[in-house]
Amino acid sequence: MTAAANRRAAPRVIAIVGAGPVALVSAIAFARALPHAAVVVIATQDDPAALADRLPVAFPPALAFLATLGLDEAALLACGASHRIGERFDWGETHFTLGVGERAPPVYGAALHQLWLAQGAAGRFDALLPGATLAAAERFVHPDDTARHPLLSQMDFALRLDPDRMRSLLSERAHAMRIGIVQSATVSAVRCDAGIDALLLEDGRRITADLFVDASGTTACLVPDAAVRIDWSAALPVDRLLLADGSGDPSPTDRYTANPTGWSATWPLAHRTIDALGYASAATSDASALRQFGRPAAAVERIALRPGRLATPMAGNLLVLGDAAAAVGPLGCLGFTLACAQLELALSLMPGRGAEPSLAAEYNRRATQRADRMRDYAASFYLAGCPQRGEFWHPLRACPVPEGLAAALTQFRQRGTLPPVEEEMMAPGQWTQALLGLGVRPARTDPIALSVPPAAAAAAIERLRGAVRTLPAALPPYPEYLNAAKRGAR
């Protein structure tokens, strides 16, 4: 067979359905990867339940990916993004703060958390972590990898994106790249044996393409009715979300509070604050949740959620991204980062013109592993240890734990370590912080930590605690830091 016969033909036309950040980022990414292809976005009506679009947060891997598209931190801050350095949890009787992607170096050859555990877990573990400590104090500073600031090299950050301003920025970039954007309230797929033959728009226009991307949110308008969907509602029990705009200054810290009917959250953006209440419709009526939320009904948006994922997010010439492919729920605002990871995977494999079963199988294997791992992390806050009594939490005590999360919990409860996982979505330090914060403690003490002389270990931990404690006082309030960062004067 000749080389010409083996050559893969790149898609000539890519049609992307959706109106939010996931669809527009996808369009820009494909246009940059395939500069000779025509990319068109069919902007449908917004889906209120598309949380990847509604509550977009870009974790470090997503930030790195966006930067490759010309969407660096400066550009995102200019269109209303703000930093997220951590999350505070008042989780029943447990109170802890998570720093984004903390990576504490070993102390005397032992992992920091293992040394802390060997010393009797005295004091709060998050008080030893720069990012978590800054988050608790609502302060922020950029990581510093130089030797002058070794503590600041351990932390990382995410960016909360303002969805409306982000959409405006992405639309401008798309127009500059000659990406077509067509408005259509409805879109239907005309199917053929190979998958999708064309899209039929509301005004009767017909759009043909080599590759179709469904980023339409939970409506998943291009996904066949017969497509298999994996239900995650047992592990992610929040299926209702109340949202209302609140007041308050910008903050680098998200806040969560568990209550008998679920949890409440405050997500501060650069120009507004979002207050939320997550609950399960089987345990709490909408009217009861609204009374608990304490806001006038006219000021509250109620969203019905359906956690789960597609079994095969790539089939034939259809690629499904965002909430159309996997809906991981609102806790942590993880959906946009997952969508970026799936898009980056699709670009690395790059579908060709025509059906490629082996490529689709590899994409589906890795993409679903990524989705399941993100689900496992979110589910840990419900299943690693129920923090509350109440109608929401009681059924979770008998809930089966997903296999991936069960493996992580089993190994951490035994030795305080995490099993290696292909396609991991959250940094190991993030997992360790979360499990310790949720009260998971290993049965065995790490032998390396035990080998450190107790006096030396105690002194090292106290020195670290003291050094971390001084960090917030040296920093300005976050609104001042944010304004300086926008001016490039950080």
Short mmCIF file of C-alpha atoms in Angstrom, two decimals:
data_model
loop_
_atom_site.label_atom_id
_atom_site.label_comp_id
_atom_site.label_asym_id
_atom_site.label_seq_id
_atom_site.Cartn_x
_atom_site.Cartn_y
_atom_site.Cartn_z
CA MET A 1 0.00 0.00 0.00
CA THR A 2 1.39 3.43 -0.92
CA ALA A 3 2.01 6.29 1.49
CA ALA A 4 -0.68 8.26 -0.30
CA ALA A 5 -3.21 5.55 0.47
CA ASN A 6 -2.31 5.76 4.15
CA ARG A 7 -2.51 9.54 4.36
CA ARG A 8 -5.31 10.79 6.62
CA ALA A 9 -7.40 13.59 5.18
CA ALA A 10 -8.04 16.47 7.57
CA PRO A 11 -11.59 17.76 7.98
CA ARG A 12 -12.42 20.52 5.54
CA VAL A 13 -15.51 21.82 7.37
CA ILE A 14 -16.22 21.66 11.11
CA ALA A 15 -19.66 22.58 12.44
CA ILE A 16 -19.98 23.31 16.17
CA VAL A 17 -23.35 23.64 17.87
CA GLY A 18 -23.61 25.76 21.01
CA ALA A 19 -23.53 29.39 22.14
CA GLY A 20 -21.42 29.33 25.30
CA PRO A 21 -17.72 29.41 26.12
CA VAL A 22 -17.26 25.67 25.48
CA ALA A 23 -18.51 25.95 21.89
CA LEU A 24 -16.55 29.13 21.15
CA VAL A 25 -13.31 27.83 22.67
CA SER A 26 -13.77 24.69 20.60
CA ALA A 27 -14.21 26.74 17.44
CA ILE A 28 -11.06 28.76 18.10
CA ALA A 29 -9.09 25.62 18.93
CA PHE A 30 -10.10 23.79 15.74
CA ALA A 31 -9.53 26.89 13.61
CA ARG A 32 -5.99 27.23 14.99
CA ALA A 33 -5.25 23.52 14.59
CA LEU A 34 -6.68 23.38 11.05
CA PRO A 35 -6.02 26.80 9.49
CA HIS A 36 -7.21 25.64 6.05
CA ALA A 37 -10.53 24.28 7.33
CA ALA A 38 -13.78 26.21 7.50
CA VAL A 39 -15.22 26.39 11.03
CA VAL A 40 -18.80 27.45 11.66
CA VAL A 41 -20.60 27.85 14.99
CA ILE A 42 -24.36 27.38 15.10
CA ALA A 43 -25.28 29.47 18.14
CA THR A 44 -28.35 27.93 19.72
CA GLN A 45 -30.35 29.14 22.70
CA ASP A 46 -28.55 29.07 26.03
CA ASP A 47 -29.04 25.99 28.17
CA PRO A 48 -29.51 27.05 31.84
CA ALA A 49 -28.23 23.66 33.04
CA ALA A 50 -24.98 23.82 31.05
CA LEU A 51 -22.82 24.54 34.10
CA ALA A 52 -19.57 24.31 32.13
CA ASP A 53 -20.82 27.43 30.33
CA ARG A 54 -22.68 29.03 33.24
CA LEU A 55 -20.02 28.56 35.95
CA PRO A 56 -16.73 28.29 34.07
CA VAL A 57 -13.60 27.88 36.20
CA ALA A 58 -10.27 27.18 34.52
CA PHE A 59 -7.93 25.08 36.67
CA PRO A 60 -4.17 25.13 35.91
CA PRO A 61 -4.32 22.54 33.08
CA ALA A 62 -7.16 24.44 31.42
CA LEU A 63 -5.30 27.73 31.82
CA ALA A 64 -2.28 26.23 30.08
CA PHE A 65 -4.51 25.00 27.25
CA LEU A 66 -6.25 28.37 26.87
CA ALA A 67 -2.87 30.10 26.70
CA THR A 68 -2.00 28.00 23.63
CA LEU A 69 -5.08 29.53 21.99
CA GLY A 70 -3.91 33.08 22.69
CA LEU A 71 -6.15 33.36 25.76
CA ASP A 72 -3.59 34.03 28.47
CA GLU A 73 -4.20 35.30 31.99
CA ALA A 74 -3.94 38.96 30.99
CA ALA A 75 -6.60 38.56 28.29
CA LEU A 76 -8.91 36.68 30.63
CA LEU A 77 -8.51 39.20 33.47
CA ALA A 78 -9.30 41.99 31.02
CA CYS A 79 -12.65 40.37 30.24
CA GLY A 80 -13.74 39.95 33.85
CA ALA A 81 -11.93 36.88 35.16
CA SER A 82 -10.81 36.69 38.78
CA HIS A 83 -8.41 34.40 40.62
CA ARG A 84 -9.43 31.44 42.73
CA ILE A 85 -6.74 30.29 45.12
CA GLY A 86 -8.90 28.00 47.22
CA GLU A 87 -12.21 26.90 48.71
CA ARG A 88 -13.42 27.07 52.29
CA PHE A 89 -15.66 24.23 53.50
CA ASP A 90 -17.85 24.39 56.57
CA TRP A 91 -18.81 20.80 56.06
CA GLY A 92 -20.89 19.88 59.07
CA GLU A 93 -18.57 19.43 62.02
CA THR A 94 -15.57 19.55 59.67
CA HIS A 95 -14.02 22.86 58.66
CA PHE A 96 -11.16 23.04 56.18
CA THR A 97 -9.72 25.08 53.33
CA LEU A 98 -8.35 23.68 50.08
CA GLY A 99 -5.61 25.39 48.11
CA VAL A 100 -5.69 24.93 44.35
CA GLY A 101 -3.14 22.29 43.31
CA GLU A 102 -0.93 22.58 46.43
CA ARG A 103 2.28 20.58 46.04
CA ALA A 104 4.15 20.55 49.34
CA PRO A 105 7.73 19.24 49.08
CA PRO A 106 8.90 16.35 51.27
CA VAL A 107 10.24 17.12 54.74
CA TYR A 108 13.15 14.90 55.81
CA GLY A 109 12.22 12.65 52.91
CA ALA A 110 8.62 12.16 54.07
CA ALA A 111 5.49 13.55 52.48
CA LEU A 112 4.31 16.53 54.51
CA HIS A 113 0.92 15.05 55.29
CA GLN A 114 2.52 11.78 56.38
CA LEU A 115 4.87 13.64 58.74
CA TRP A 116 1.92 15.62 60.11
CA LEU A 117 -0.04 12.41 60.67
CA ALA A 118 2.94 10.72 62.34
CA GLN A 119 3.14 13.67 64.74
CA GLY A 120 -0.45 13.08 65.83
CA ALA A 121 -2.18 15.36 63.31
CA ALA A 122 -1.83 18.25 65.74
CA GLY A 123 -3.27 21.52 64.50
CA ARG A 124 -4.88 22.03 61.12
CA PHE A 125 -3.17 20.51 58.11
CA ASP A 126 -4.30 23.37 55.88
CA ALA A 127 -2.36 25.77 58.14
CA LEU A 128 0.82 24.22 56.69
CA LEU A 129 -0.12 25.05 53.09
CA PRO A 130 0.48 28.52 51.61
CA GLY A 131 -2.44 28.50 49.16
CA ALA A 132 -4.94 27.18 51.69
CA THR A 133 -3.77 29.72 54.28
CA LEU A 134 -4.09 32.59 51.82
CA ALA A 135 -7.52 31.34 50.79
CA ALA A 136 -8.67 31.24 54.42
CA ALA A 137 -7.50 34.86 54.79
CA GLU A 138 -8.96 35.87 51.38
CA ARG A 139 -5.58 36.98 50.09
CA PHE A 140 -3.87 36.15 46.81
CA VAL A 141 -0.42 36.27 45.27
CA HIS A 142 0.90 34.65 42.14
CA PRO A 143 3.10 31.59 42.54
CA ASP A 144 6.80 32.36 42.58
CA ASP A 145 9.19 29.62 41.47
CA THR A 146 12.34 31.51 42.38
CA ALA A 147 14.47 30.56 45.37
CA ARG A 148 13.51 33.87 47.03
CA HIS A 149 9.99 32.64 47.72
CA PRO A 150 10.07 28.85 48.17
CA LEU A 151 6.68 28.72 49.90
CA LEU A 152 4.98 30.47 46.97
CA SER A 153 6.31 27.86 44.56
CA GLN A 154 4.08 25.26 46.20
CA MET A 155 0.74 26.82 45.31
CA ASP A 156 -1.26 27.36 42.16
CA PHE A 157 -4.49 29.06 41.16
CA ALA A 158 -7.51 28.84 38.92
CA LEU A 159 -9.40 31.59 37.13
CA ARG A 160 -13.12 32.12 37.47
CA LEU A 161 -14.40 33.32 34.11
CA ASP A 162 -17.29 35.72 33.75
CA PRO A 163 -19.45 33.79 31.24
CA ASP A 164 -21.03 36.79 29.52
CA ARG A 165 -17.80 38.76 29.14
CA MET A 166 -15.95 35.60 28.18
CA ARG A 167 -18.46 34.96 25.43
CA SER A 168 -17.96 38.48 24.08
CA LEU A 169 -14.18 38.03 24.03
CA LEU A 170 -14.40 34.65 22.34
CA SER A 171 -16.90 35.93 19.76
CA GLU A 172 -14.52 38.78 18.86
CA ARG A 173 -11.62 36.35 18.51
CA ALA A 174 -13.76 34.01 16.41
CA HIS A 175 -14.78 36.80 14.01
CA ALA A 176 -11.15 37.88 13.70
CA MET A 177 -10.27 34.31 12.72
CA ARG A 178 -13.05 34.25 10.10
CA ILE A 179 -15.04 31.68 12.03
CA GLY A 180 -18.65 31.84 10.93
CA ILE A 181 -21.30 32.27 13.62
CA VAL A 182 -24.87 31.50 12.64
CA GLN A 183 -27.81 32.09 14.96
CA SER A 184 -30.49 29.40 15.06
CA ALA A 185 -32.92 28.72 17.90
CA THR A 186 -33.24 25.09 16.85
CA VAL A 187 -30.91 22.61 15.17
CA SER A 188 -31.70 19.08 14.08
CA ALA A 189 -29.38 16.43 12.72
CA VAL A 190 -30.01 14.74 9.38
CA ARG A 191 -28.53 11.30 9.92
CA CYS A 192 -26.94 8.79 7.60
CA ASP A 193 -25.18 5.45 8.01
CA ALA A 194 -21.85 7.16 8.79
CA GLY A 195 -23.35 9.42 11.46
CA ILE A 196 -24.57 12.93 10.65
CA ASP A 197 -25.04 14.01 7.06
CA ALA A 198 -26.08 17.62 7.70
CA LEU A 199 -27.62 20.03 10.17
CA LEU A 200 -31.02 21.55 9.51
CA LEU A 201 -31.44 25.05 10.94
CA GLU A 202 -34.59 26.84 12.03
CA ASP A 203 -34.79 28.88 8.82
CA GLY A 204 -34.44 25.79 6.62
CA ARG A 205 -30.76 26.19 5.83
CA ARG A 206 -28.74 23.01 5.61
CA ILE A 207 -25.13 22.84 6.82
CA THR A 208 -22.85 19.99 5.84
CA ALA A 209 -19.50 19.24 7.46
CA ASP A 210 -16.87 16.54 7.89
CA LEU A 211 -16.91 16.83 11.68
CA PHE A 212 -19.80 17.88 13.91
CA VAL A 213 -19.24 19.03 17.50
CA ASP A 214 -22.10 19.11 19.98
CA ALA A 215 -21.36 21.68 22.70
CA SER A 216 -25.01 22.61 23.20
CA GLY A 217 -25.13 21.75 26.91
CA THR A 218 -27.47 19.23 28.49
CA THR A 219 -29.89 19.56 25.58
CA ALA A 220 -27.30 17.58 23.56
CA CYS A 221 -29.25 18.37 20.41
CA LEU A 222 -27.06 16.29 18.07
CA VAL A 223 -26.89 13.19 20.29
CA PRO A 224 -29.18 10.36 19.13
CA ASP A 225 -32.02 9.45 21.48
CA ALA A 226 -30.69 5.89 21.60
CA ALA A 227 -27.25 6.95 22.86
CA VAL A 228 -26.32 5.25 26.14
CA ARG A 229 -25.98 7.61 29.09
CA ILE A 230 -24.39 6.65 32.43
CA ASP A 231 -26.36 7.96 35.40
CA TRP A 232 -24.25 9.57 38.16
CA SER A 233 -27.09 10.73 40.39
CA ALA A 234 -26.29 8.23 43.16
CA ALA A 235 -22.76 9.59 43.58
CA LEU A 236 -23.64 13.21 42.75
CA PRO A 237 -27.01 13.65 44.47
CA VAL A 238 -27.60 17.38 43.83
CA ASP A 239 -30.18 17.58 41.05
CA ARG A 240 -31.53 21.06 41.78
CA LEU A 241 -29.64 24.33 42.01
CA LEU A 242 -30.89 27.75 43.05
CA LEU A 243 -28.85 30.74 41.87
CA ALA A 244 -29.08 34.42 42.72
CA ASP A 245 -26.78 37.39 42.30
CA GLY A 246 -25.32 38.61 45.57
CA SER A 247 -23.19 41.48 46.77
CA GLY A 248 -19.64 41.59 48.00
CA ASP A 249 -16.12 42.47 46.98
CA PRO A 250 -14.05 40.22 44.74
CA SER A 251 -12.44 37.37 46.67
CA PRO A 252 -10.05 34.57 45.70
CA THR A 253 -11.98 32.11 47.87
CA ASP A 254 -15.14 30.14 47.18
CA ARG A 255 -17.20 29.10 50.21
CA TYR A 256 -19.34 26.01 50.82
CA THR A 257 -21.55 25.23 53.80
CA ALA A 258 -23.25 21.88 54.30
CA ASN A 259 -26.78 21.86 55.68
CA PRO A 260 -29.36 19.11 56.29
CA THR A 261 -30.87 19.56 52.80
CA GLY A 262 -27.59 19.81 50.83
CA TRP A 263 -25.22 22.75 50.72
CA SER A 264 -25.00 26.46 50.02
CA ALA A 265 -22.19 28.22 48.20
CA THR A 266 -20.84 31.68 47.47
CA TRP A 267 -18.89 32.12 44.25
CA PRO A 268 -17.40 35.65 44.06
CA LEU A 269 -16.65 36.91 40.56
CA ALA A 270 -14.81 40.10 39.67
CA HIS A 271 -17.98 42.16 39.15
CA ARG A 272 -20.65 40.23 41.02
CA THR A 273 -21.18 37.39 43.45
CA ILE A 274 -23.25 34.27 42.83
CA ASP A 275 -25.04 32.67 45.76
CA ALA A 276 -26.19 29.08 45.33
CA LEU A 277 -28.15 26.35 47.07
CA GLY A 278 -27.75 22.73 45.94
CA TYR A 279 -30.26 20.09 47.00
CA ALA A 280 -31.96 16.86 45.96
CA SER A 281 -35.52 17.06 44.69
CA ALA A 282 -36.35 13.65 46.19
CA ALA A 283 -35.68 14.97 49.69
CA THR A 284 -36.53 18.69 49.49
CA SER A 285 -39.32 20.42 47.62
CA ASP A 286 -38.58 23.45 45.49
CA ALA A 287 -40.78 25.59 47.76
CA SER A 288 -38.93 24.46 50.86
CA ALA A 289 -35.55 25.09 49.22
CA LEU A 290 -36.65 28.58 48.18
CA ARG A 291 -37.67 29.41 51.76
CA GLN A 292 -34.32 28.15 52.99
CA PHE A 293 -32.48 30.22 50.37
CA GLY A 294 -34.14 33.32 51.77
CA ARG A 295 -34.42 35.25 48.50
CA PRO A 296 -37.51 36.60 46.72
CA ALA A 297 -38.67 34.07 44.15
CA ALA A 298 -38.39 36.65 41.36
CA ALA A 299 -34.65 37.03 42.06
CA VAL A 300 -33.89 33.31 42.04
CA GLU A 301 -33.17 31.01 39.11
CA ARG A 302 -33.98 27.32 39.63
CA ILE A 303 -32.05 24.82 37.52
CA ALA A 304 -32.79 21.12 37.15
CA LEU A 305 -29.63 19.02 36.86
CA ARG A 306 -28.99 15.53 35.56
CA PRO A 307 -25.50 14.31 36.55
CA GLY A 308 -24.05 11.71 34.20
CA ARG A 309 -22.09 11.14 31.02
CA LEU A 310 -22.37 9.62 27.58
CA ALA A 311 -20.91 6.15 27.16
CA THR A 312 -19.41 7.12 23.78
CA PRO A 313 -18.83 10.88 23.41
CA MET A 314 -17.27 10.33 19.98
CA ALA A 315 -19.23 8.33 17.43
CA GLY A 316 -18.73 8.46 13.70
CA ASN A 317 -18.31 12.10 12.71
CA LEU A 318 -19.84 13.44 15.95
CA LEU A 319 -17.77 14.72 18.89
CA VAL A 320 -19.66 15.68 22.04
CA LEU A 321 -18.14 18.15 24.54
CA GLY A 322 -19.09 19.98 27.72
CA ASP A 323 -22.27 19.15 29.63
CA ALA A 324 -23.60 17.37 26.55
CA ALA A 325 -20.89 14.75 27.15
CA ALA A 326 -20.47 14.82 30.94
CA ALA A 327 -22.31 16.80 33.63
CA VAL A 328 -20.40 16.69 36.92
CA GLY A 329 -22.65 19.03 38.88
CA PRO A 330 -22.02 22.40 40.51
CA LEU A 331 -19.75 21.57 43.47
CA GLY A 332 -16.29 22.86 42.64
CA CYS A 333 -17.39 24.23 39.24
CA LEU A 334 -15.40 21.50 37.48
CA GLY A 335 -17.24 21.27 34.16
CA PHE A 336 -15.34 23.83 32.09
CA THR A 337 -11.94 22.38 33.00
CA LEU A 338 -13.20 18.91 32.07
CA ALA A 339 -14.49 20.25 28.73
CA CYS A 340 -11.09 21.79 27.97
CA ALA A 341 -9.40 18.49 28.80
CA GLN A 342 -11.72 16.61 26.43
CA LEU A 343 -11.18 19.18 23.68
CA GLU A 344 -7.40 19.02 24.11
CA LEU A 345 -7.58 15.22 23.86
CA ALA A 346 -9.65 15.43 20.67
CA LEU A 347 -7.14 17.81 19.14
CA SER A 348 -4.23 15.55 20.04
CA LEU A 349 -5.92 12.64 18.28
CA MET A 350 -7.43 14.90 15.58
CA PRO A 351 -10.35 13.18 13.88
CA GLY A 352 -9.89 12.84 10.14
CA ARG A 353 -12.34 13.12 7.31
CA GLY A 354 -14.53 10.06 7.57
CA ALA A 355 -15.20 7.45 10.26
CA GLU A 356 -12.19 6.13 12.19
CA PRO A 357 -13.38 3.47 14.65
CA SER A 358 -9.99 2.91 16.31
CA LEU A 359 -9.48 6.63 16.93
CA ALA A 360 -12.99 6.98 18.31
CA ALA A 361 -12.42 3.99 20.60
CA GLU A 362 -9.21 5.52 21.97
CA TYR A 363 -10.84 8.90 22.47
CA ASN A 364 -13.82 7.32 24.23
CA ARG A 365 -11.57 5.25 26.49
CA ARG A 366 -9.51 8.22 27.64
CA ALA A 367 -12.28 10.82 27.66
CA THR A 368 -14.58 8.69 29.79
CA GLN A 369 -11.72 7.96 32.20
CA ARG A 370 -11.22 11.69 32.59
CA ALA A 371 -14.91 12.27 33.17
CA ASP A 372 -15.15 9.43 35.68
CA ARG A 373 -12.13 10.75 37.57
CA MET A 374 -13.65 14.21 37.81
CA ARG A 375 -16.87 12.61 39.06
CA ASP A 376 -14.88 10.66 41.68
CA TYR A 377 -13.34 13.85 43.03
CA ALA A 378 -16.69 15.65 43.23
CA ALA A 379 -18.33 12.56 44.77
CA SER A 380 -15.73 12.42 47.54
CA PHE A 381 -17.39 15.43 49.19
CA TYR A 382 -20.60 13.44 49.47
CA LEU A 383 -19.36 9.89 50.04
CA ALA A 384 -16.00 10.06 51.85
CA GLY A 385 -17.79 10.84 55.08
CA CYS A 386 -21.25 12.35 55.44
CA PRO A 387 -20.78 15.61 57.34
CA GLN A 388 -24.40 16.19 58.32
CA ARG A 389 -27.52 14.52 59.50
CA GLY A 390 -30.57 15.24 57.43
CA GLU A 391 -32.74 14.08 54.59
CA PHE A 392 -30.08 14.88 51.98
CA TRP A 393 -27.16 13.13 53.68
CA HIS A 394 -28.79 10.11 55.30
CA PRO A 395 -29.32 8.09 52.05
CA LEU A 396 -25.67 8.65 51.09
CA ARG A 397 -24.48 6.50 53.99
CA ALA A 398 -25.75 3.43 52.13
CA CYS A 399 -24.83 4.66 48.65
CA PRO A 400 -22.44 2.47 46.61
CA VAL A 401 -19.14 4.25 46.04
CA PRO A 402 -17.90 4.45 42.41
CA GLU A 403 -15.04 2.05 41.72
CA GLY A 404 -12.38 4.72 41.19
CA LEU A 405 -13.28 6.61 44.35
CA ALA A 406 -13.52 3.36 46.31
CA ALA A 407 -9.97 2.45 45.28
CA ALA A 408 -8.69 5.88 46.31
CA LEU A 409 -10.46 5.74 49.67
CA THR A 410 -9.30 2.18 50.38
CA GLN A 411 -5.65 2.95 49.73
CA PHE A 412 -5.71 6.29 51.53
CA ARG A 413 -7.41 4.73 54.55
CA GLN A 414 -4.73 2.06 54.65
CA ARG A 415 -1.51 3.97 53.98
CA GLY A 416 -2.30 7.63 53.32
CA THR A 417 -1.33 7.32 49.65
CA LEU A 418 -3.28 7.46 46.42
CA PRO A 419 -3.22 4.82 43.67
CA PRO A 420 -1.76 5.88 40.32
CA VAL A 421 -4.58 6.59 37.89
CA GLU A 422 -4.46 7.04 34.15
CA GLU A 423 -6.03 10.30 32.97
CA GLU A 424 -6.05 11.86 36.46
CA MET A 425 -7.88 15.19 36.45
CA MET A 426 -7.05 16.65 39.85
CA ALA A 427 -3.56 17.16 41.26
CA PRO A 428 -2.55 14.59 43.91
CA GLY A 429 -2.13 17.41 46.42
CA GLN A 430 -5.73 18.46 45.80
CA TRP A 431 -6.93 14.92 46.50
CA THR A 432 -4.81 14.66 49.65
CA GLN A 433 -6.10 17.96 51.00
CA ALA A 434 -9.71 17.00 50.29
CA LEU A 435 -9.52 13.57 51.90
CA LEU A 436 -7.75 14.85 55.00
CA GLY A 437 -10.22 17.73 55.24
CA LEU A 438 -13.11 15.27 54.98
CA GLY A 439 -11.70 13.35 57.92
CA VAL A 440 -10.19 10.36 56.12
CA ARG A 441 -7.25 9.04 58.17
CA PRO A 442 -4.91 6.15 57.31
CA ALA A 443 -4.76 3.12 59.60
CA ARG A 444 -0.99 2.73 59.16
CA THR A 445 1.68 5.30 59.82
CA ASP A 446 4.12 5.91 57.00
CA PRO A 447 7.48 4.22 57.86
CA ILE A 448 9.52 7.06 56.32
CA ALA A 449 7.70 9.59 58.49
CA LEU A 450 8.24 7.38 61.54
CA SER A 451 11.97 7.27 60.83
CA VAL A 452 12.27 11.04 61.35
CA PRO A 453 13.27 11.85 64.95
CA PRO A 454 10.13 13.20 66.66
CA ALA A 455 11.81 16.37 67.92
CA ALA A 456 13.17 17.20 64.46
CA ALA A 457 9.80 16.48 62.83
CA ALA A 458 7.90 18.62 65.35
CA ALA A 459 10.36 21.48 64.92
CA ALA A 460 10.14 21.34 61.11
CA ILE A 461 6.36 21.39 61.17
CA GLU A 462 6.30 24.30 63.61
CA ARG A 463 8.78 26.28 61.50
CA LEU A 464 6.65 25.70 58.43
CA ARG A 465 3.47 26.67 60.25
CA GLY A 466 5.08 29.88 61.46
CA ALA A 467 6.40 30.80 58.01
CA VAL A 468 3.05 30.15 56.34
CA ARG A 469 1.21 32.12 59.04
CA THR A 470 3.03 35.31 58.09
CA LEU A 471 2.06 35.26 54.41
CA PRO A 472 -1.40 36.93 54.48
CA ALA A 473 -0.29 39.97 56.47
CA ALA A 474 2.22 40.93 53.76
CA LEU A 475 -0.42 41.10 51.03
CA PRO A 476 -3.04 43.73 50.16
CA PRO A 477 -6.78 42.97 50.09
CA TYR A 478 -7.64 40.95 46.99
CA PRO A 479 -9.58 43.72 45.18
CA GLU A 480 -6.42 45.85 45.26
CA TYR A 481 -4.29 42.96 44.02
CA LEU A 482 -6.77 42.19 41.23
CA ASN A 483 -6.77 45.79 40.01
CA ALA A 484 -2.96 45.82 40.02
CA ALA A 485 -2.85 42.51 38.13
CA LYS A 486 -5.15 43.94 35.46
CA ARG A 487 -2.75 46.85 35.06
CA GLY A 488 0.16 44.43 34.80
CA ALA A 489 1.67 45.79 37.99
CA ARG A 490 1.57 42.73 40.19
#
